[in-house]
């Protein structure tokens, strides 16, 4: 079936020409109340992004995602591989929250919070406006021959982009390996740590490629969230929307003419100035309705409000609104789907909080040595050998660690020079131990033992093991 002409824009993305080549976007420099608010939000988030790896809470990095060592710090709380279930629940909560937020408010995350949008629109494009000028000057400069002016501007812009990309790469690396380690590597010199030198070459190149060339294509092509919104949005979702009822009228749009009665002629308030198109960072026409390329950045709202104000028409031709609000004047309210998401989100958040409250600072694992059963010692003593591993999730060394049996009159012997040891901060201690119990204490061939782990006189962890004995001791 042939697509109607007015819907032909949906046949391809807005950054491709009819020949399938890249259509470079030259967005007009935005301005207005929403843009000023976005700048405040963006610079606060940028400050948090750059500061978070260097902030310490109880000796722990505020945020760290050390994938190689499988160690994570979230808001100063350290998480280890043993806490993987907490990470899974947190990720599920994050996905449900994104789904809930998208159902209610569309892609507002992309326009206000997404790091890609913040860096692109609030850092790299602002530098571009400063060096190359606004939309028309950028278009003219691109078509200009490579004279001294163009070379000077290009070299300056590319150099600044490269410096910022290198800075972002270092901060990104601080999240991955830890800020302390990164600073130590910088002091030692990159050639002393060749394993870190490689990512410090790759990461800046990736960031430079994304922000200097790929740009809005990340949001349109690479980011899965744009596709996700297509199945989550409905007519009740709040989005950046064009009020086609008001804008088109009975007889459609019409260029503005002074002292002309537009309502009498049946024309809408849209004067077809194309300023909302020129200011769009993804190169779309918001008047065509909801599109996957739209990142809800509000640039078109600011620009349209400015035009409406200048011709003495009411603002809000483009605004935050739902399709139902435009069509039926229906106010926003929670839908059954949103209530379902909220219920699931509340339950999972409660489970996560409960797990965090019962989570110990020290985790003990005591396992039977593979291939070993039991051993007779003296006349009535049965011995089993185990391996132990203690993980210290805190930033303080835990000293004077000892093991004690609960209920049973037995003895735990460590394969070391002393029965007390320490667990280093954010580290682990492991070794081998023997548990020896009198046969008269045992019941059956398998006995469940409870082992308490003490730091001095303080009980810090409890675990269980299965103790084997001959069947004749039933």
CSV table of C-alpha atoms in Angstrom, one decimal:
chain,number,residue,atom,x,y,z
A,1,UNK,CA,0.0,0.0,0.0
A,2,UNK,CA,1.4,3.4,-1.0
A,3,UNK,CA,2.1,5.8,1.9
A,4,UNK,CA,0.3,9.1,1.7
A,5,UNK,CA,2.5,12.1,0.9
A,6,UNK,CA,1.9,13.7,4.3
A,7,UNK,CA,3.2,10.6,6.0
A,8,UNK,CA,6.2,10.0,3.8
A,9,UNK,CA,8.5,11.4,6.5
A,10,UNK,CA,8.0,8.2,8.4
A,11,UNK,CA,9.6,6.2,5.6
A,12,UNK,CA,13.1,7.3,6.7
A,13,UNK,CA,14.9,9.0,9.5
A,14,UNK,CA,15.3,12.8,9.4
A,15,UNK,CA,19.1,12.8,9.1
A,16,UNK,CA,19.1,11.0,5.7
A,17,UNK,CA,18.7,12.5,2.3
A,18,UNK,CA,16.6,11.0,-0.5
A,19,UNK,CA,19.8,9.5,-1.8
A,20,UNK,CA,20.5,7.8,1.5
A,21,UNK,CA,23.4,10.1,2.5
A,22,UNK,CA,24.0,11.8,5.8
A,23,UNK,CA,21.9,15.0,6.1
A,24,UNK,CA,24.0,17.1,8.4
A,25,UNK,CA,21.9,19.0,11.1
A,26,UNK,CA,22.6,22.6,11.7
A,27,UNK,CA,20.3,23.5,14.6
A,28,UNK,CA,19.7,27.1,15.5
A,29,UNK,CA,21.0,28.2,18.9
A,30,UNK,CA,18.1,27.7,21.3
A,31,UNK,CA,17.0,30.2,23.9
A,32,UNK,CA,14.1,30.6,26.2
A,33,UNK,CA,12.8,29.6,29.7
A,34,UNK,CA,13.1,25.9,29.2
A,35,UNK,CA,16.6,26.2,27.7
A,36,UNK,CA,17.7,28.2,30.7
A,37,UNK,CA,16.2,25.6,33.1
A,38,UNK,CA,17.9,22.8,31.1
A,39,UNK,CA,21.2,24.6,31.4
A,40,UNK,CA,20.9,24.6,35.2
A,41,UNK,CA,19.9,21.0,35.3
A,42,UNK,CA,22.7,20.0,32.9
A,43,UNK,CA,25.5,21.8,34.7
A,44,UNK,CA,24.4,20.4,38.1
A,45,UNK,CA,24.5,16.9,36.6
A,46,UNK,CA,27.8,17.5,34.9
A,47,UNK,CA,29.3,18.7,38.3
A,48,UNK,CA,27.9,15.5,39.9
A,49,UNK,CA,29.3,13.3,37.0
A,50,UNK,CA,32.8,14.7,37.3
A,51,UNK,CA,32.9,14.9,41.1
A,52,UNK,CA,31.3,11.5,41.9
A,53,UNK,CA,34.4,9.3,41.4
A,54,UNK,CA,36.4,11.6,43.7
A,55,UNK,CA,33.9,11.8,46.5
A,56,UNK,CA,34.4,9.4,49.4
A,57,UNK,CA,31.7,8.2,51.8
A,58,UNK,CA,33.1,6.2,54.8
A,59,UNK,CA,36.3,5.7,52.7
A,60,UNK,CA,34.4,4.3,49.7
A,61,UNK,CA,34.2,5.9,46.3
A,62,UNK,CA,30.7,7.5,45.9
A,63,UNK,CA,30.2,5.7,42.5
A,64,UNK,CA,32.3,3.0,41.0
A,65,UNK,CA,31.6,0.2,38.5
A,66,UNK,CA,34.8,-1.9,38.5
A,67,UNK,CA,33.6,-4.6,36.1
A,68,UNK,CA,37.0,-6.3,35.8
A,69,UNK,CA,37.3,-6.9,39.6
A,70,UNK,CA,33.5,-7.2,40.0
A,71,UNK,CA,33.4,-4.5,42.6
A,72,UNK,CA,30.8,-1.7,42.7
A,73,UNK,CA,30.2,1.3,44.9
A,74,UNK,CA,26.7,2.8,44.7
A,75,UNK,CA,26.2,6.0,46.8
A,76,UNK,CA,29.2,5.0,48.9
A,77,UNK,CA,28.0,1.4,49.6
A,78,UNK,CA,30.3,-1.3,48.4
A,79,UNK,CA,28.9,-4.3,46.6
A,80,UNK,CA,30.8,-7.5,45.7
A,81,UNK,CA,30.1,-10.5,43.4
A,82,UNK,CA,28.3,-12.0,46.4
A,83,UNK,CA,25.8,-9.1,46.2
A,84,UNK,CA,25.0,-9.8,42.6
A,85,UNK,CA,21.3,-10.5,43.4
A,86,UNK,CA,21.0,-7.0,44.8
A,87,UNK,CA,22.5,-5.6,41.5
A,88,UNK,CA,19.9,-7.7,39.5
A,89,UNK,CA,17.0,-6.4,41.6
A,90,UNK,CA,18.3,-2.8,41.2
A,91,UNK,CA,18.5,-3.2,37.5
A,92,UNK,CA,15.0,-4.6,37.3
A,93,UNK,CA,13.8,-1.6,39.4
A,94,UNK,CA,15.6,0.8,37.0
A,95,UNK,CA,14.0,-0.8,33.9
A,96,UNK,CA,10.5,-0.6,35.5
A,97,UNK,CA,11.0,3.0,36.6
A,98,UNK,CA,12.1,3.9,33.1
A,99,UNK,CA,9.0,2.2,31.7
A,100,UNK,CA,6.8,4.0,34.2
A,101,UNK,CA,8.4,7.3,33.5
A,102,UNK,CA,8.1,6.9,29.7
A,103,UNK,CA,4.5,5.9,29.9
A,104,UNK,CA,3.8,9.0,31.9
A,105,UNK,CA,6.1,11.6,30.5
A,106,UNK,CA,7.5,10.3,27.2
A,107,UNK,CA,11.2,10.9,26.4
A,108,UNK,CA,11.7,13.7,28.9
A,109,UNK,CA,14.7,11.8,30.3
A,110,UNK,CA,16.5,12.1,26.9
A,111,UNK,CA,16.1,15.9,26.8
A,112,UNK,CA,16.9,16.7,30.3
A,113,UNK,CA,19.1,14.0,32.0
A,114,UNK,CA,20.7,11.8,29.3
A,115,UNK,CA,24.5,12.3,29.3
A,116,UNK,CA,24.6,12.1,25.5
A,117,UNK,CA,22.2,15.1,25.2
A,118,UNK,CA,23.8,17.0,28.0
A,119,UNK,CA,27.3,16.7,26.5
A,120,UNK,CA,26.1,17.3,22.9
A,121,UNK,CA,23.8,20.2,23.5
A,122,UNK,CA,25.3,21.9,26.5
A,123,UNK,CA,29.0,21.4,25.9
A,124,UNK,CA,30.0,20.6,22.3
A,125,UNK,CA,27.3,22.5,20.5
A,126,UNK,CA,27.8,25.6,22.7
A,127,UNK,CA,31.5,25.5,21.8
A,128,UNK,CA,30.5,25.2,18.2
A,129,UNK,CA,28.2,28.2,18.4
A,130,UNK,CA,31.1,30.1,20.0
A,131,UNK,CA,33.6,29.3,17.3
A,132,UNK,CA,31.5,28.7,14.1
A,133,UNK,CA,28.5,30.9,14.9
A,134,UNK,CA,24.8,30.2,14.7
A,135,UNK,CA,23.0,28.0,12.1
A,136,UNK,CA,23.4,30.1,9.0
A,137,UNK,CA,27.1,30.8,9.7
A,138,UNK,CA,27.8,27.1,10.2
A,139,UNK,CA,26.2,26.2,6.9
A,140,UNK,CA,28.1,29.0,5.2
A,141,UNK,CA,31.4,27.9,6.8
A,142,UNK,CA,30.9,24.2,5.7
A,143,UNK,CA,30.5,25.3,2.1
A,144,UNK,CA,33.4,27.7,2.3
A,145,UNK,CA,36.7,26.9,0.7
A,146,UNK,CA,39.6,25.8,3.0
A,147,UNK,CA,41.0,29.3,3.5
A,148,UNK,CA,42.9,30.6,6.6
A,149,UNK,CA,39.6,31.4,8.4
A,150,UNK,CA,38.1,28.0,8.0
A,151,UNK,CA,41.3,26.1,8.9
A,152,UNK,CA,41.7,28.3,12.0
A,153,UNK,CA,38.2,27.6,13.2
A,154,UNK,CA,38.3,23.9,12.4
A,155,UNK,CA,41.6,23.3,14.1
A,156,UNK,CA,40.5,25.2,17.2
A,157,UNK,CA,37.2,23.4,17.4
A,158,UNK,CA,38.6,20.0,16.8
A,159,UNK,CA,41.4,20.6,19.4
A,160,UNK,CA,38.9,21.7,22.1
A,161,UNK,CA,36.7,18.7,21.3
A,162,UNK,CA,39.7,16.4,21.6
A,163,UNK,CA,40.7,17.9,25.0
A,164,UNK,CA,37.2,17.5,26.3
A,165,UNK,CA,36.9,14.0,25.0
A,166,UNK,CA,40.2,13.1,26.8
A,167,UNK,CA,38.9,14.6,30.0
A,168,UNK,CA,35.6,12.7,29.7
A,169,UNK,CA,37.6,9.5,29.1
A,170,UNK,CA,39.6,10.0,32.3
A,171,UNK,CA,36.5,10.5,34.4
A,172,UNK,CA,34.9,7.5,32.7
A,173,UNK,CA,38.0,5.5,33.6
A,174,UNK,CA,37.8,6.7,37.2
A,175,UNK,CA,34.4,5.1,37.4
A,176,UNK,CA,35.8,1.8,36.1
A,177,UNK,CA,39.1,1.3,38.0
A,178,UNK,CA,38.6,3.8,40.9
A,179,UNK,CA,39.8,7.4,41.2
A,180,UNK,CA,42.7,6.5,43.6
A,181,UNK,CA,44.2,4.0,41.1
A,182,UNK,CA,43.7,6.5,38.2
A,183,UNK,CA,45.5,9.3,40.1
A,184,UNK,CA,48.3,6.9,41.0
A,185,UNK,CA,48.6,5.9,37.3
A,186,UNK,CA,48.7,9.5,36.2
A,187,UNK,CA,51.5,10.3,38.7
A,188,UNK,CA,53.5,7.2,37.7
A,189,UNK,CA,53.1,8.0,34.0
A,190,UNK,CA,51.1,6.1,31.3
A,191,UNK,CA,54.0,4.0,30.1
A,192,UNK,CA,54.3,2.4,33.6
A,193,UNK,CA,50.8,1.1,33.2
A,194,UNK,CA,50.3,0.0,29.6
A,195,UNK,CA,47.1,-1.7,30.4
A,196,UNK,CA,45.6,1.7,31.2
A,197,UNK,CA,47.2,3.5,28.3
A,198,UNK,CA,45.2,1.5,25.8
A,199,UNK,CA,41.8,2.5,27.1
A,200,UNK,CA,43.1,6.1,27.4
A,201,UNK,CA,43.6,6.0,23.7
A,202,UNK,CA,40.4,4.2,22.8
A,203,UNK,CA,38.0,6.0,25.0
A,204,UNK,CA,38.9,9.6,23.8
A,205,UNK,CA,38.7,8.4,20.2
A,206,UNK,CA,35.2,6.9,20.8
A,207,UNK,CA,33.9,10.1,22.6
A,208,UNK,CA,35.4,12.3,19.9
A,209,UNK,CA,33.8,10.2,17.2
A,210,UNK,CA,30.4,10.4,18.9
A,211,UNK,CA,30.4,14.1,19.7
A,212,UNK,CA,32.3,15.5,16.7
A,213,UNK,CA,30.7,13.4,14.0
A,214,UNK,CA,28.1,10.8,14.9
A,215,UNK,CA,26.2,13.2,17.2
A,216,UNK,CA,22.4,13.0,17.0
A,217,UNK,CA,22.7,9.7,15.2
A,218,UNK,CA,23.3,8.1,18.7
A,219,UNK,CA,19.8,9.1,19.8
A,220,UNK,CA,18.2,8.2,16.4
A,221,UNK,CA,20.0,5.0,15.5
A,222,UNK,CA,22.1,3.5,18.3
A,223,UNK,CA,20.0,4.2,21.5
A,224,UNK,CA,17.4,1.5,22.2
A,225,UNK,CA,15.4,3.9,24.3
A,226,UNK,CA,14.0,5.7,21.2
A,227,UNK,CA,12.6,2.4,20.0
A,228,UNK,CA,11.4,1.5,23.5
A,229,UNK,CA,9.2,4.6,23.6
A,230,UNK,CA,7.3,3.4,20.5
A,231,UNK,CA,5.8,0.5,22.5
A,232,UNK,CA,5.4,2.4,25.8
A,233,UNK,CA,3.8,5.7,24.7
A,234,UNK,CA,0.0,6.0,24.4
A,235,UNK,CA,-2.4,8.9,23.8
A,236,UNK,CA,-2.3,9.8,27.5
A,237,UNK,CA,1.5,10.2,27.7
A,238,UNK,CA,2.8,13.7,28.3
A,239,UNK,CA,5.2,14.6,25.4
A,240,UNK,CA,6.4,17.6,23.5
A,241,UNK,CA,3.5,18.0,21.2
A,242,UNK,CA,2.2,20.4,18.5
A,243,UNK,CA,-1.4,21.5,19.0
A,244,UNK,CA,-2.6,20.7,15.5
A,245,UNK,CA,-6.2,21.7,16.4
A,246,UNK,CA,-5.1,25.2,17.1
A,247,UNK,CA,-2.2,25.4,14.7
A,248,UNK,CA,-4.0,24.1,11.6
A,249,UNK,CA,-7.5,25.5,12.0
A,250,UNK,CA,-10.0,24.7,9.2
A,251,UNK,CA,-7.8,25.8,6.3
A,252,UNK,CA,-4.3,24.9,7.5
A,253,UNK,CA,-1.3,27.0,8.1
A,254,UNK,CA,-0.5,30.4,6.6
A,255,UNK,CA,2.3,32.8,6.6
A,256,UNK,CA,1.9,35.7,8.9
A,257,UNK,CA,0.5,39.0,7.5
A,258,UNK,CA,0.0,42.1,9.6
A,259,UNK,CA,-3.5,43.2,10.2
A,260,UNK,CA,-5.0,40.0,8.8
A,261,UNK,CA,-7.8,38.2,10.6
A,262,UNK,CA,-6.6,34.6,10.6
A,263,UNK,CA,-9.6,33.2,12.4
A,264,UNK,CA,-12.0,34.8,9.9
A,265,UNK,CA,-10.0,33.2,7.1
A,266,UNK,CA,-10.1,29.8,8.8
A,267,UNK,CA,-6.3,29.6,9.3
A,268,UNK,CA,-4.6,28.3,12.4
A,269,UNK,CA,-2.0,30.0,14.6
A,270,UNK,CA,0.9,28.3,12.9
A,271,UNK,CA,2.5,30.8,10.6
A,272,UNK,CA,4.8,28.2,9.0
A,273,UNK,CA,7.9,30.1,9.9
A,274,UNK,CA,9.9,26.7,10.3
A,275,UNK,CA,11.7,28.0,13.3
A,276,UNK,CA,10.7,24.9,15.3
A,277,UNK,CA,12.3,22.8,12.5
A,278,UNK,CA,15.5,24.9,12.4
A,279,UNK,CA,16.1,24.7,16.1
A,280,UNK,CA,15.5,21.0,16.4
A,281,UNK,CA,18.8,19.1,17.2
A,282,UNK,CA,17.6,16.0,15.4
A,283,UNK,CA,16.3,17.8,12.3
A,284,UNK,CA,12.6,16.8,12.5
A,285,UNK,CA,9.4,18.8,12.1
A,286,UNK,CA,7.5,18.5,15.4
A,287,UNK,CA,4.3,19.4,13.5
A,288,UNK,CA,4.3,15.9,12.0
A,289,UNK,CA,3.4,14.4,15.4
A,290,UNK,CA,5.3,11.9,17.6
A,291,UNK,CA,8.5,10.7,16.0
A,292,UNK,CA,11.2,8.4,17.3
A,293,UNK,CA,13.8,11.1,16.6
A,294,UNK,CA,12.3,13.5,19.1
A,295,UNK,CA,14.2,13.7,22.3
A,296,UNK,CA,11.8,16.1,24.1
A,297,UNK,CA,14.5,18.7,24.4
A,298,UNK,CA,11.9,21.6,24.5
A,299,UNK,CA,13.9,23.7,22.0
A,300,UNK,CA,10.9,23.9,19.7
A,301,UNK,CA,8.7,25.0,22.6
A,302,UNK,CA,10.9,27.9,23.4
A,303,UNK,CA,11.3,29.0,19.8
A,304,UNK,CA,7.5,28.7,19.1
A,305,UNK,CA,6.6,30.7,22.2
A,306,UNK,CA,9.0,33.4,21.1
A,307,UNK,CA,7.3,33.6,17.7
A,308,UNK,CA,3.8,33.6,19.2
A,309,UNK,CA,4.8,36.3,21.6
A,310,UNK,CA,6.2,38.5,18.8
A,311,UNK,CA,2.9,38.3,16.7
A,312,UNK,CA,0.7,38.7,19.8
A,313,UNK,CA,-0.8,35.2,19.8
A,314,UNK,CA,-1.1,32.9,22.9
A,315,UNK,CA,1.9,30.8,23.8
A,316,UNK,CA,1.7,27.0,24.0
A,317,UNK,CA,1.2,26.1,20.3
A,318,UNK,CA,3.9,23.6,21.0
A,319,UNK,CA,4.0,22.5,24.6
A,320,UNK,CA,4.1,19.5,27.0
A,321,UNK,CA,0.8,17.8,26.4
A,322,UNK,CA,-0.8,14.4,25.7
A,323,UNK,CA,-2.7,13.6,22.5
A,324,UNK,CA,-5.9,13.3,24.5
A,325,UNK,CA,-5.4,16.7,26.0
A,326,UNK,CA,-5.1,18.2,22.5
A,327,UNK,CA,-8.0,16.2,21.0
A,328,UNK,CA,-10.3,15.9,24.0
A,329,UNK,CA,-9.1,18.5,26.5
A,330,UNK,CA,-8.5,15.6,28.8
A,331,UNK,CA,-6.3,16.2,31.9
A,332,UNK,CA,-3.4,13.9,32.9
A,333,UNK,CA,-4.2,11.1,35.3
A,334,UNK,CA,-2.8,7.8,36.3
A,335,UNK,CA,-3.8,5.0,34.0
A,336,UNK,CA,-4.3,1.3,35.0
A,337,UNK,CA,-1.0,0.5,33.4
A,338,UNK,CA,0.9,3.2,35.3
A,339,UNK,CA,-0.8,2.0,38.6
A,340,UNK,CA,0.4,-1.6,37.8
A,341,UNK,CA,4.0,-0.3,37.2
A,342,UNK,CA,3.9,1.7,40.5
A,343,UNK,CA,2.7,-1.4,42.4
A,344,UNK,CA,5.4,-3.6,41.1
A,345,UNK,CA,8.0,-0.9,41.6
A,346,UNK,CA,6.9,-0.4,45.2
A,347,UNK,CA,7.1,-4.2,45.9
A,348,UNK,CA,10.5,-4.6,44.4
A,349,UNK,CA,11.8,-1.4,46.1
A,350,UNK,CA,10.6,-2.8,49.5
A,351,UNK,CA,12.3,-6.1,48.8
A,352,UNK,CA,15.6,-4.3,47.9
A,353,UNK,CA,15.5,-2.1,51.0
A,354,UNK,CA,14.8,-5.2,53.1
A,355,UNK,CA,17.8,-7.1,51.6
A,356,UNK,CA,20.0,-4.0,52.1
A,357,UNK,CA,19.0,-3.8,55.8
A,358,UNK,CA,19.9,-7.5,56.5
A,359,UNK,CA,23.1,-7.4,54.4
A,360,UNK,CA,26.2,-8.0,56.5
A,361,UNK,CA,29.4,-6.0,56.2
A,362,UNK,CA,31.3,-9.4,56.3
A,363,UNK,CA,30.3,-12.4,54.3
A,364,UNK,CA,31.6,-15.9,55.2
A,365,UNK,CA,31.7,-18.9,53.0
A,366,UNK,CA,32.9,-22.2,54.5
A,367,UNK,CA,32.8,-25.2,52.1
A,368,UNK,CA,34.0,-28.7,52.4
A,369,UNK,CA,37.3,-29.4,50.7
A,370,UNK,CA,36.5,-31.3,47.5
A,371,UNK,CA,37.1,-35.0,47.6
A,372,UNK,CA,37.5,-35.2,51.4
A,373,UNK,CA,35.1,-37.1,53.7
A,374,UNK,CA,36.1,-37.4,57.4
A,375,UNK,CA,39.1,-38.6,59.4
A,376,UNK,CA,39.4,-40.4,62.8
A,377,UNK,CA,41.6,-38.7,65.4
A,378,UNK,CA,42.5,-40.2,68.8
A,379,UNK,CA,39.8,-42.6,69.9
A,380,UNK,CA,36.5,-40.7,69.7
A,381,UNK,CA,37.3,-37.6,67.6
A,382,UNK,CA,36.0,-37.1,64.0
A,383,UNK,CA,37.6,-34.5,61.9
A,384,UNK,CA,36.4,-32.7,58.7
A,385,UNK,CA,38.5,-30.3,56.6
A,386,UNK,CA,36.9,-27.1,55.1
A,387,UNK,CA,38.1,-24.1,53.1
A,388,UNK,CA,36.9,-20.7,54.3
A,389,UNK,CA,36.6,-17.3,52.5
A,390,UNK,CA,35.7,-14.1,54.4
A,391,UNK,CA,34.8,-11.0,52.3
A,392,UNK,CA,35.2,-7.6,54.1
A,393,UNK,CA,32.8,-5.1,52.4
A,394,UNK,CA,33.8,-2.2,54.6
A,395,UNK,CA,36.6,0.4,54.3
A,396,UNK,CA,38.1,-0.7,57.7
A,397,UNK,CA,40.3,-3.7,58.5
A,398,UNK,CA,38.5,-6.2,60.7
A,399,UNK,CA,40.8,-7.7,63.3
A,400,UNK,CA,41.0,-10.6,65.7
A,401,UNK,CA,38.7,-12.9,63.6
A,402,UNK,CA,37.9,-16.2,65.1
A,403,UNK,CA,35.4,-19.1,64.5
A,404,UNK,CA,33.3,-20.7,67.1
A,405,UNK,CA,30.9,-23.7,67.0
A,406,UNK,CA,27.3,-23.2,68.2
A,407,UNK,CA,25.7,-25.9,70.4
A,408,UNK,CA,28.4,-28.5,69.7
A,409,UNK,CA,31.4,-29.1,72.0
A,410,UNK,CA,34.0,-29.2,69.3
A,411,UNK,CA,37.1,-27.4,68.2
A,412,UNK,CA,37.9,-25.4,65.1
A,413,UNK,CA,41.6,-25.3,64.1
A,414,UNK,CA,43.0,-23.1,61.4
A,415,UNK,CA,45.8,-24.2,59.2
A,416,UNK,CA,48.0,-21.3,60.3
A,417,UNK,CA,50.3,-20.3,63.1
A,418,UNK,CA,47.4,-18.7,65.1
A,419,UNK,CA,43.6,-19.2,65.4
A,420,UNK,CA,43.1,-15.4,65.0
A,421,UNK,CA,43.6,-13.4,61.8
A,422,UNK,CA,42.5,-10.1,60.1
A,423,UNK,CA,40.5,-9.3,57.0
A,424,UNK,CA,41.8,-6.2,55.1
A,425,UNK,CA,39.5,-3.4,54.1
A,426,UNK,CA,37.5,-4.1,51.0
A,427,UNK,CA,39.5,-7.4,50.8
A,428,UNK,CA,39.2,-11.0,51.6
A,429,UNK,CA,40.9,-13.6,53.7
A,430,UNK,CA,40.8,-17.3,52.8
A,431,UNK,CA,42.4,-20.5,54.1
A,432,UNK,CA,41.8,-24.0,55.4
A,433,UNK,CA,40.4,-25.1,58.8
A,434,UNK,CA,39.6,-28.4,60.6
A,435,UNK,CA,36.5,-29.0,62.7
A,436,UNK,CA,37.0,-31.7,65.3
A,437,UNK,CA,34.0,-33.1,67.2
A,438,UNK,CA,33.6,-36.0,69.7
A,439,UNK,CA,31.6,-38.8,68.1
A,440,UNK,CA,29.2,-38.8,71.1
A,441,UNK,CA,28.1,-35.3,70.0
A,442,UNK,CA,27.1,-36.4,66.5
A,443,UNK,CA,23.8,-37.6,65.3
A,444,UNK,CA,23.8,-39.5,62.0
A,445,UNK,CA,26.2,-39.4,59.1
A,446,UNK,CA,25.4,-35.8,58.2
A,447,UNK,CA,25.3,-33.1,60.9
A,448,UNK,CA,24.4,-29.5,60.2
A,449,UNK,CA,26.7,-27.2,62.2
A,450,UNK,CA,26.3,-23.5,62.8
A,451,UNK,CA,29.5,-21.5,62.9
A,452,UNK,CA,29.7,-18.0,64.4
A,453,UNK,CA,32.4,-15.6,63.1
A,454,UNK,CA,33.6,-13.2,65.8
A,455,UNK,CA,35.7,-10.0,65.7
A,456,UNK,CA,37.0,-10.0,69.2
A,457,UNK,CA,33.9,-10.5,71.3
A,458,UNK,CA,31.5,-9.1,68.5
A,459,UNK,CA,29.5,-11.6,66.4
A,460,UNK,CA,29.8,-10.3,62.8
A,461,UNK,CA,28.5,-13.3,60.7
A,462,UNK,CA,27.0,-16.7,60.9
A,463,UNK,CA,27.1,-19.5,58.5
A,464,UNK,CA,26.4,-23.3,58.3
A,465,UNK,CA,28.2,-26.3,57.1
A,466,UNK,CA,27.5,-30.1,56.8
A,467,UNK,CA,29.7,-32.3,59.0
A,468,UNK,CA,30.2,-35.9,57.9
A,469,UNK,CA,30.6,-38.8,60.2
A,470,UNK,CA,30.5,-42.7,59.9
A,471,UNK,CA,27.0,-44.2,59.8
A,472,UNK,CA,27.8,-46.3,62.9
A,473,UNK,CA,27.6,-43.1,65.0
A,474,UNK,CA,23.8,-42.8,64.5
